[in-house]
mmCIF file with all atom_site columns, C-alpha atoms in Angstrom:
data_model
loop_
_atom_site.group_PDB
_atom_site.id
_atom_site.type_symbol
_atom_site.label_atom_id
_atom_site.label_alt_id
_atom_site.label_comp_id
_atom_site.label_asym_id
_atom_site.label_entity_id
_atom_site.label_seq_id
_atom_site.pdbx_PDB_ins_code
_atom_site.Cartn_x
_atom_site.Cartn_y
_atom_site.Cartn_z
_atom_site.occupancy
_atom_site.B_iso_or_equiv
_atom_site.pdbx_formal_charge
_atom_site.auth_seq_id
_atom_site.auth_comp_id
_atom_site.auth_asym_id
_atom_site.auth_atom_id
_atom_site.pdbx_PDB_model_num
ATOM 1   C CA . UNK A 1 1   ? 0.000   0.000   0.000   1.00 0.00 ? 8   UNK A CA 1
ATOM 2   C CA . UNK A 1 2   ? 1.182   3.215   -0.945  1.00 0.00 ? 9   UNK A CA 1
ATOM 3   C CA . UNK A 1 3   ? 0.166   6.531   0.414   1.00 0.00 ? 10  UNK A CA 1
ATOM 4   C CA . UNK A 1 4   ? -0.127  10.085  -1.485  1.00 0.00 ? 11  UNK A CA 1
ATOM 5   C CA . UNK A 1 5   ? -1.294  13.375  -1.045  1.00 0.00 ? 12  UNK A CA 1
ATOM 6   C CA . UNK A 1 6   ? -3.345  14.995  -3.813  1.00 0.00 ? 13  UNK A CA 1
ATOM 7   C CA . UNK A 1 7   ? -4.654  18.227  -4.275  1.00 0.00 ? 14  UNK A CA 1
ATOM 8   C CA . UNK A 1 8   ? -7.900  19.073  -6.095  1.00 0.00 ? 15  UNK A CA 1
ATOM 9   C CA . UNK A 1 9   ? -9.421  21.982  -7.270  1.00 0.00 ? 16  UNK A CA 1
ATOM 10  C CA . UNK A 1 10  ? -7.646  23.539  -3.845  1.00 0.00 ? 17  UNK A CA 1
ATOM 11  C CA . UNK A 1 11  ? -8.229  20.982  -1.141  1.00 0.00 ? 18  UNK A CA 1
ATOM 12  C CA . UNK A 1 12  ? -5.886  18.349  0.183   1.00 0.00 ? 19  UNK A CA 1
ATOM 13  C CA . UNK A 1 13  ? -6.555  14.481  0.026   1.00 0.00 ? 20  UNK A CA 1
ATOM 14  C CA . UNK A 1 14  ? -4.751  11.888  1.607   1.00 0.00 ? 21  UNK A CA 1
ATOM 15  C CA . UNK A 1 15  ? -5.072  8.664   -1.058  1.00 0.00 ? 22  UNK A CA 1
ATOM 16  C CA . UNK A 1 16  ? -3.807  5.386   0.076   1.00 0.00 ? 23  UNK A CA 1
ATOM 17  C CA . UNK A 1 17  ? -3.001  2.863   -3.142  1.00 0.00 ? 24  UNK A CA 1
ATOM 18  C CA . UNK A 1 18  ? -2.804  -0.603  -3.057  1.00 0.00 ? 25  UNK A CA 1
ATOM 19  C CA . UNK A 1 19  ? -0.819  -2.353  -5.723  1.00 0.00 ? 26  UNK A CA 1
ATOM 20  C CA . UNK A 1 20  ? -3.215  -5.403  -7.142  1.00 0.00 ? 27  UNK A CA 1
ATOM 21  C CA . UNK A 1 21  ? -2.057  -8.241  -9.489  1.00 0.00 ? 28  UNK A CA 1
ATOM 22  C CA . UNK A 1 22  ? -3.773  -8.528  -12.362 1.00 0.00 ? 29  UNK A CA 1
ATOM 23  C CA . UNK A 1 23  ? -7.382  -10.411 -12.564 1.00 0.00 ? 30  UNK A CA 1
ATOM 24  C CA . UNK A 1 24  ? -7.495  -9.522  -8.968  1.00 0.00 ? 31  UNK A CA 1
ATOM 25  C CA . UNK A 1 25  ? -10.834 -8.282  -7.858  1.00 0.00 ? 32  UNK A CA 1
ATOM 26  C CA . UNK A 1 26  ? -10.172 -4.775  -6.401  1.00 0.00 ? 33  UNK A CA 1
ATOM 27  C CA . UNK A 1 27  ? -11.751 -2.781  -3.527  1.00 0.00 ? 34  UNK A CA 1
ATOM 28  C CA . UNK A 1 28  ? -13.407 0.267   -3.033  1.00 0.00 ? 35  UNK A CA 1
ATOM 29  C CA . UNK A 1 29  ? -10.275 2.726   -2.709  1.00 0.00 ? 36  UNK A CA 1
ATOM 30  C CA . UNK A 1 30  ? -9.607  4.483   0.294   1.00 0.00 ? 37  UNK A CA 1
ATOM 31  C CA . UNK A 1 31  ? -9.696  8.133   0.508   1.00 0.00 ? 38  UNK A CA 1
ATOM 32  C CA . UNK A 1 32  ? -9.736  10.458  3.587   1.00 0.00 ? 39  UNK A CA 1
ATOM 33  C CA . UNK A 1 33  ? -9.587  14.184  3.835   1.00 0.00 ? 40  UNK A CA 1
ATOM 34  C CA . UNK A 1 34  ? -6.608  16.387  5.238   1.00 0.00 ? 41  UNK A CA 1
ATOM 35  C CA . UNK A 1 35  ? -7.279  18.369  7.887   1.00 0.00 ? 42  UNK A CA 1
ATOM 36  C CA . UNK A 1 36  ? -8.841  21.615  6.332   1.00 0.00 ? 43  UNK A CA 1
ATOM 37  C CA . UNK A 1 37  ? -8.468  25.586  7.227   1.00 0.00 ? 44  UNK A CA 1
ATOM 38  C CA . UNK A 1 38  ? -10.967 27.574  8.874   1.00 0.00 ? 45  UNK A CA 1
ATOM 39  C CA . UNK A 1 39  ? -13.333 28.981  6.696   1.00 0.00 ? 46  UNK A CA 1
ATOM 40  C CA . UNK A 1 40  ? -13.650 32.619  6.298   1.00 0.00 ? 47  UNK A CA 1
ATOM 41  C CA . UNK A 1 41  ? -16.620 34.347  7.459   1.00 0.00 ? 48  UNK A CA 1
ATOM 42  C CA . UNK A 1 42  ? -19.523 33.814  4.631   1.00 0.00 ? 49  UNK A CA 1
ATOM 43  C CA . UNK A 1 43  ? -20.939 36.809  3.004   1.00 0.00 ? 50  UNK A CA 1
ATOM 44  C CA . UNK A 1 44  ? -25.162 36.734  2.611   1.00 0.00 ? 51  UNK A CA 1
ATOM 45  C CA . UNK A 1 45  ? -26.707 37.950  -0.205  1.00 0.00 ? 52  UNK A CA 1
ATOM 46  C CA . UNK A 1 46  ? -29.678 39.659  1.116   1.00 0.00 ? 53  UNK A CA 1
ATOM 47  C CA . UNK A 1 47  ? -33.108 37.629  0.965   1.00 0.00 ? 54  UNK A CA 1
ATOM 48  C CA . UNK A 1 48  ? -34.628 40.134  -1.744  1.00 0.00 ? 55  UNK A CA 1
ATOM 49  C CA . UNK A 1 49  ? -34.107 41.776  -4.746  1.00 0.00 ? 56  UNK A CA 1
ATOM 50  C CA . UNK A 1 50  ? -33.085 40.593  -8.346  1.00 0.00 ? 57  UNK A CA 1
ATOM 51  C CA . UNK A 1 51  ? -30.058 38.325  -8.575  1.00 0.00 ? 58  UNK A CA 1
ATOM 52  C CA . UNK A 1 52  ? -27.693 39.120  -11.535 1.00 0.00 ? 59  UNK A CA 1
ATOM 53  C CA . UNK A 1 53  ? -25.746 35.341  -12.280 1.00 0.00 ? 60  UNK A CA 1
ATOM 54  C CA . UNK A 1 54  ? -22.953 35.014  -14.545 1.00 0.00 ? 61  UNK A CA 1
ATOM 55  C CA . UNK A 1 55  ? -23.626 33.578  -18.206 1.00 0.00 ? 62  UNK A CA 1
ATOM 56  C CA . UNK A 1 56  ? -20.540 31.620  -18.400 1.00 0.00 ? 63  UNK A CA 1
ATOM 57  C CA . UNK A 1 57  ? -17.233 30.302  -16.665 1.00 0.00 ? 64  UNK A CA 1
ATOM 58  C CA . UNK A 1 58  ? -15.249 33.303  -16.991 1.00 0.00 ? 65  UNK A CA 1
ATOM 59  C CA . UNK A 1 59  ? -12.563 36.049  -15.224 1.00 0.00 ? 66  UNK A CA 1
ATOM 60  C CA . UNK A 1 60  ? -13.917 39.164  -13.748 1.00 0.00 ? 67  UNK A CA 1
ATOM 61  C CA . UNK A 1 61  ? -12.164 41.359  -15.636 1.00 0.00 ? 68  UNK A CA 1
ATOM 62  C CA . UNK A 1 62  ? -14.079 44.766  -14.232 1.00 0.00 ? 69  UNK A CA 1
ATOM 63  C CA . UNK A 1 63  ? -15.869 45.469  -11.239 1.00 0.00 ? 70  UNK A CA 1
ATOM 64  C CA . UNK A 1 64  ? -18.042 49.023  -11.942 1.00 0.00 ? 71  UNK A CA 1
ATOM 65  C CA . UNK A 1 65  ? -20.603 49.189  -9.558  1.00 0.00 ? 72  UNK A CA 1
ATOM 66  C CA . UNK A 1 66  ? -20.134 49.648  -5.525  1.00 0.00 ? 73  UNK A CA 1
ATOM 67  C CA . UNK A 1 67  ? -22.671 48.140  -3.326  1.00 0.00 ? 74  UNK A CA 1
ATOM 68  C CA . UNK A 1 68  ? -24.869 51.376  -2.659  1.00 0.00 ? 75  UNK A CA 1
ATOM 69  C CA . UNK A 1 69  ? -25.151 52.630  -6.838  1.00 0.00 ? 76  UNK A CA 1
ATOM 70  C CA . UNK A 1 70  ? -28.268 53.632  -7.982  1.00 0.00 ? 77  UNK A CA 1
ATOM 71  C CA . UNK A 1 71  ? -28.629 52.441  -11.452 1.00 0.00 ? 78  UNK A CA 1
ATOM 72  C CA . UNK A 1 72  ? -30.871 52.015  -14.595 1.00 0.00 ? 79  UNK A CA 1
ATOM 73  C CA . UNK A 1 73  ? -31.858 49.448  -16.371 1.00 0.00 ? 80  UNK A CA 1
ATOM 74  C CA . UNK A 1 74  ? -29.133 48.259  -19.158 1.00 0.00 ? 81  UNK A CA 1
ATOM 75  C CA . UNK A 1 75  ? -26.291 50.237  -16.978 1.00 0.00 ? 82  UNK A CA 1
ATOM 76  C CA . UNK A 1 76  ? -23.105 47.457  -17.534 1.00 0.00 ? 83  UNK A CA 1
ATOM 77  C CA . UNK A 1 77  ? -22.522 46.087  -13.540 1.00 0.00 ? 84  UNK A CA 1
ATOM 78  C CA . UNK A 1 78  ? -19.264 44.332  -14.420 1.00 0.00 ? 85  UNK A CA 1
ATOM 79  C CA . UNK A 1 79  ? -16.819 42.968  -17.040 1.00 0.00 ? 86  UNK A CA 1
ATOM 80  C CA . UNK A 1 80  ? -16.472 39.364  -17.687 1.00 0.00 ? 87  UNK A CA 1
ATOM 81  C CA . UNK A 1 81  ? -13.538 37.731  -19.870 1.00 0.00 ? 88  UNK A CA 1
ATOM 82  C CA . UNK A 1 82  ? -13.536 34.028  -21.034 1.00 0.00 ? 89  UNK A CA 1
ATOM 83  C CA . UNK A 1 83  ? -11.781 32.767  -24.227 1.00 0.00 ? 90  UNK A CA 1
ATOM 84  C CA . UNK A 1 84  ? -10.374 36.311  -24.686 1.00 0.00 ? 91  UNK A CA 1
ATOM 85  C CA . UNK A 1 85  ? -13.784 37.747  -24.971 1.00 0.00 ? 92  UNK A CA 1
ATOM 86  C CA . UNK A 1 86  ? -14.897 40.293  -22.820 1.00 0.00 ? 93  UNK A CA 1
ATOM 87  C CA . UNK A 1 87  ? -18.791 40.309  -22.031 1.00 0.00 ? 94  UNK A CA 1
ATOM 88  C CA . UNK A 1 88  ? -20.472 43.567  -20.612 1.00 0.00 ? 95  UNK A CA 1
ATOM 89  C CA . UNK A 1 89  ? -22.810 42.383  -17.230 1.00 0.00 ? 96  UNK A CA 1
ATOM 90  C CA . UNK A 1 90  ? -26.052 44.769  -17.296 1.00 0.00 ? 97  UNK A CA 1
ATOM 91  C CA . UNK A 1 91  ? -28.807 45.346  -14.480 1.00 0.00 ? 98  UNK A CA 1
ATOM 92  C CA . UNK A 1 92  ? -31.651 43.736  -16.062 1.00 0.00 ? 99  UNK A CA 1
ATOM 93  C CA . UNK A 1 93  ? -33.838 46.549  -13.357 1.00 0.00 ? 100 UNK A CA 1
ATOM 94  C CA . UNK A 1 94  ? -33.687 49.755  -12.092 1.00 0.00 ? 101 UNK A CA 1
ATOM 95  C CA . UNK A 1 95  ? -32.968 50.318  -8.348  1.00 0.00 ? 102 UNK A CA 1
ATOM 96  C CA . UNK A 1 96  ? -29.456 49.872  -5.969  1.00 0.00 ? 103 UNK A CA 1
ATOM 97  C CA . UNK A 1 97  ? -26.533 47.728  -5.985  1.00 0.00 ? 104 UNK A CA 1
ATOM 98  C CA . UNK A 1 98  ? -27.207 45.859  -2.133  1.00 0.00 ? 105 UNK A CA 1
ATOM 99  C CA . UNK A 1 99  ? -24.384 43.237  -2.707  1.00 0.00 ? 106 UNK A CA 1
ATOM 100 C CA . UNK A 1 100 ? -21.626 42.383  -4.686  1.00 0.00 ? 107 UNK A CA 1
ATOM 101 C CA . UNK A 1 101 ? -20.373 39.250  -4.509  1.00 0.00 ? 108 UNK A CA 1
ATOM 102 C CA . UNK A 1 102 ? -17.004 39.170  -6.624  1.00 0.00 ? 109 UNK A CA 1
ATOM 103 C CA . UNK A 1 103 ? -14.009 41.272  -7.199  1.00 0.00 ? 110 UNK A CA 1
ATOM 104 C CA . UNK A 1 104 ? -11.741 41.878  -10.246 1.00 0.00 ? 111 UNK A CA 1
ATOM 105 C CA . UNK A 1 105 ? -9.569  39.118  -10.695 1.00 0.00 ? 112 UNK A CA 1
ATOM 106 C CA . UNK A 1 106 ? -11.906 36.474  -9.251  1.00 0.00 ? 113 UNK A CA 1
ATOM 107 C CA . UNK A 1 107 ? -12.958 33.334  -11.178 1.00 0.00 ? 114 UNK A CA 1
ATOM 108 C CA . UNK A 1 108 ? -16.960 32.794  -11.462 1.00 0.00 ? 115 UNK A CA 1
ATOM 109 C CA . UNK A 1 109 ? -18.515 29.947  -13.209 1.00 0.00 ? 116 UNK A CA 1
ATOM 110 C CA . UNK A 1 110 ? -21.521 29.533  -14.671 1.00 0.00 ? 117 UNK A CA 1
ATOM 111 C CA . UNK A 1 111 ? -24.701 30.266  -12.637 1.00 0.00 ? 118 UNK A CA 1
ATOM 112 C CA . UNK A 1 112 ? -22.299 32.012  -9.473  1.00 0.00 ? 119 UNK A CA 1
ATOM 113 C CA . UNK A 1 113 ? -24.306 35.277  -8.071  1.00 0.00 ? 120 UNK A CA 1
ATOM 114 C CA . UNK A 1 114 ? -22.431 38.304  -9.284  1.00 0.00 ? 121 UNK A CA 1
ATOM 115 C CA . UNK A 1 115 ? -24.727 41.058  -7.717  1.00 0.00 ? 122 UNK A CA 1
ATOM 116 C CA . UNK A 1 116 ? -28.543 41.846  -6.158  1.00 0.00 ? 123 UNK A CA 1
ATOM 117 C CA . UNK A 1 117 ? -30.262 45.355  -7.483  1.00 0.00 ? 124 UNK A CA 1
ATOM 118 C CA . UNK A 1 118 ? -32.906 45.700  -4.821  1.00 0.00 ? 125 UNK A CA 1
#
């Protein structure tokens, strides 16, 4: 049996491998996880207003809004790149940025809450 640690998308596993001859039937393999870090204090997205989601799996290449705007309908929220694209995020309402919920730099995939307008 050999042991290994392996790191996916960020967290630590400790995987223990046991060497099998072949035709051997094998067993379930064992895999247990490595101690892990406190987690940082979660932010909550308050209970109303209209959610703005990323499109895609991209960078956030732009952040334009502060938590506080008043904007318009069709005013551009953020800057997303992905494939060397850049995509303009717009408020799809009228009303005030309550909550942003990335920063430039930051990866967001598909679906992850960007920003409320309440």
């Amino acid at each position: 049996m050999r042991r290994f640690n392996v790191k996916v998308n960020g967290k630590d596993y400790i995987v223990d491998i046991e060497e099998i001859e072949a035709g051997a039937e094998t067993a379930a393999p064992s895999v247990e996880s490595a101690p892990a870090a406190k987690p940082a204090a979660a932010e909550k997205a308050p209970v109303s207003g209209t959610e703005i989601k990323s499109p895609l799996q991209a960078t956030v290449v732009k952040v334009i809004v502060a938590p506080g705007a008043k904007v318009s309908a069709g005013d551009k929220l953020c800057v997303l790149e992905a494939m060397k694209m850049e995509y303009d995020i717009v408020t799809p309402c009228a009303g005030t940025v309550s909550f942003i919920k990335t920063a430039r730099g930051a990866t967001v995939n598909e679906g992850d809450l960007l920003a409320v307008i309440s």
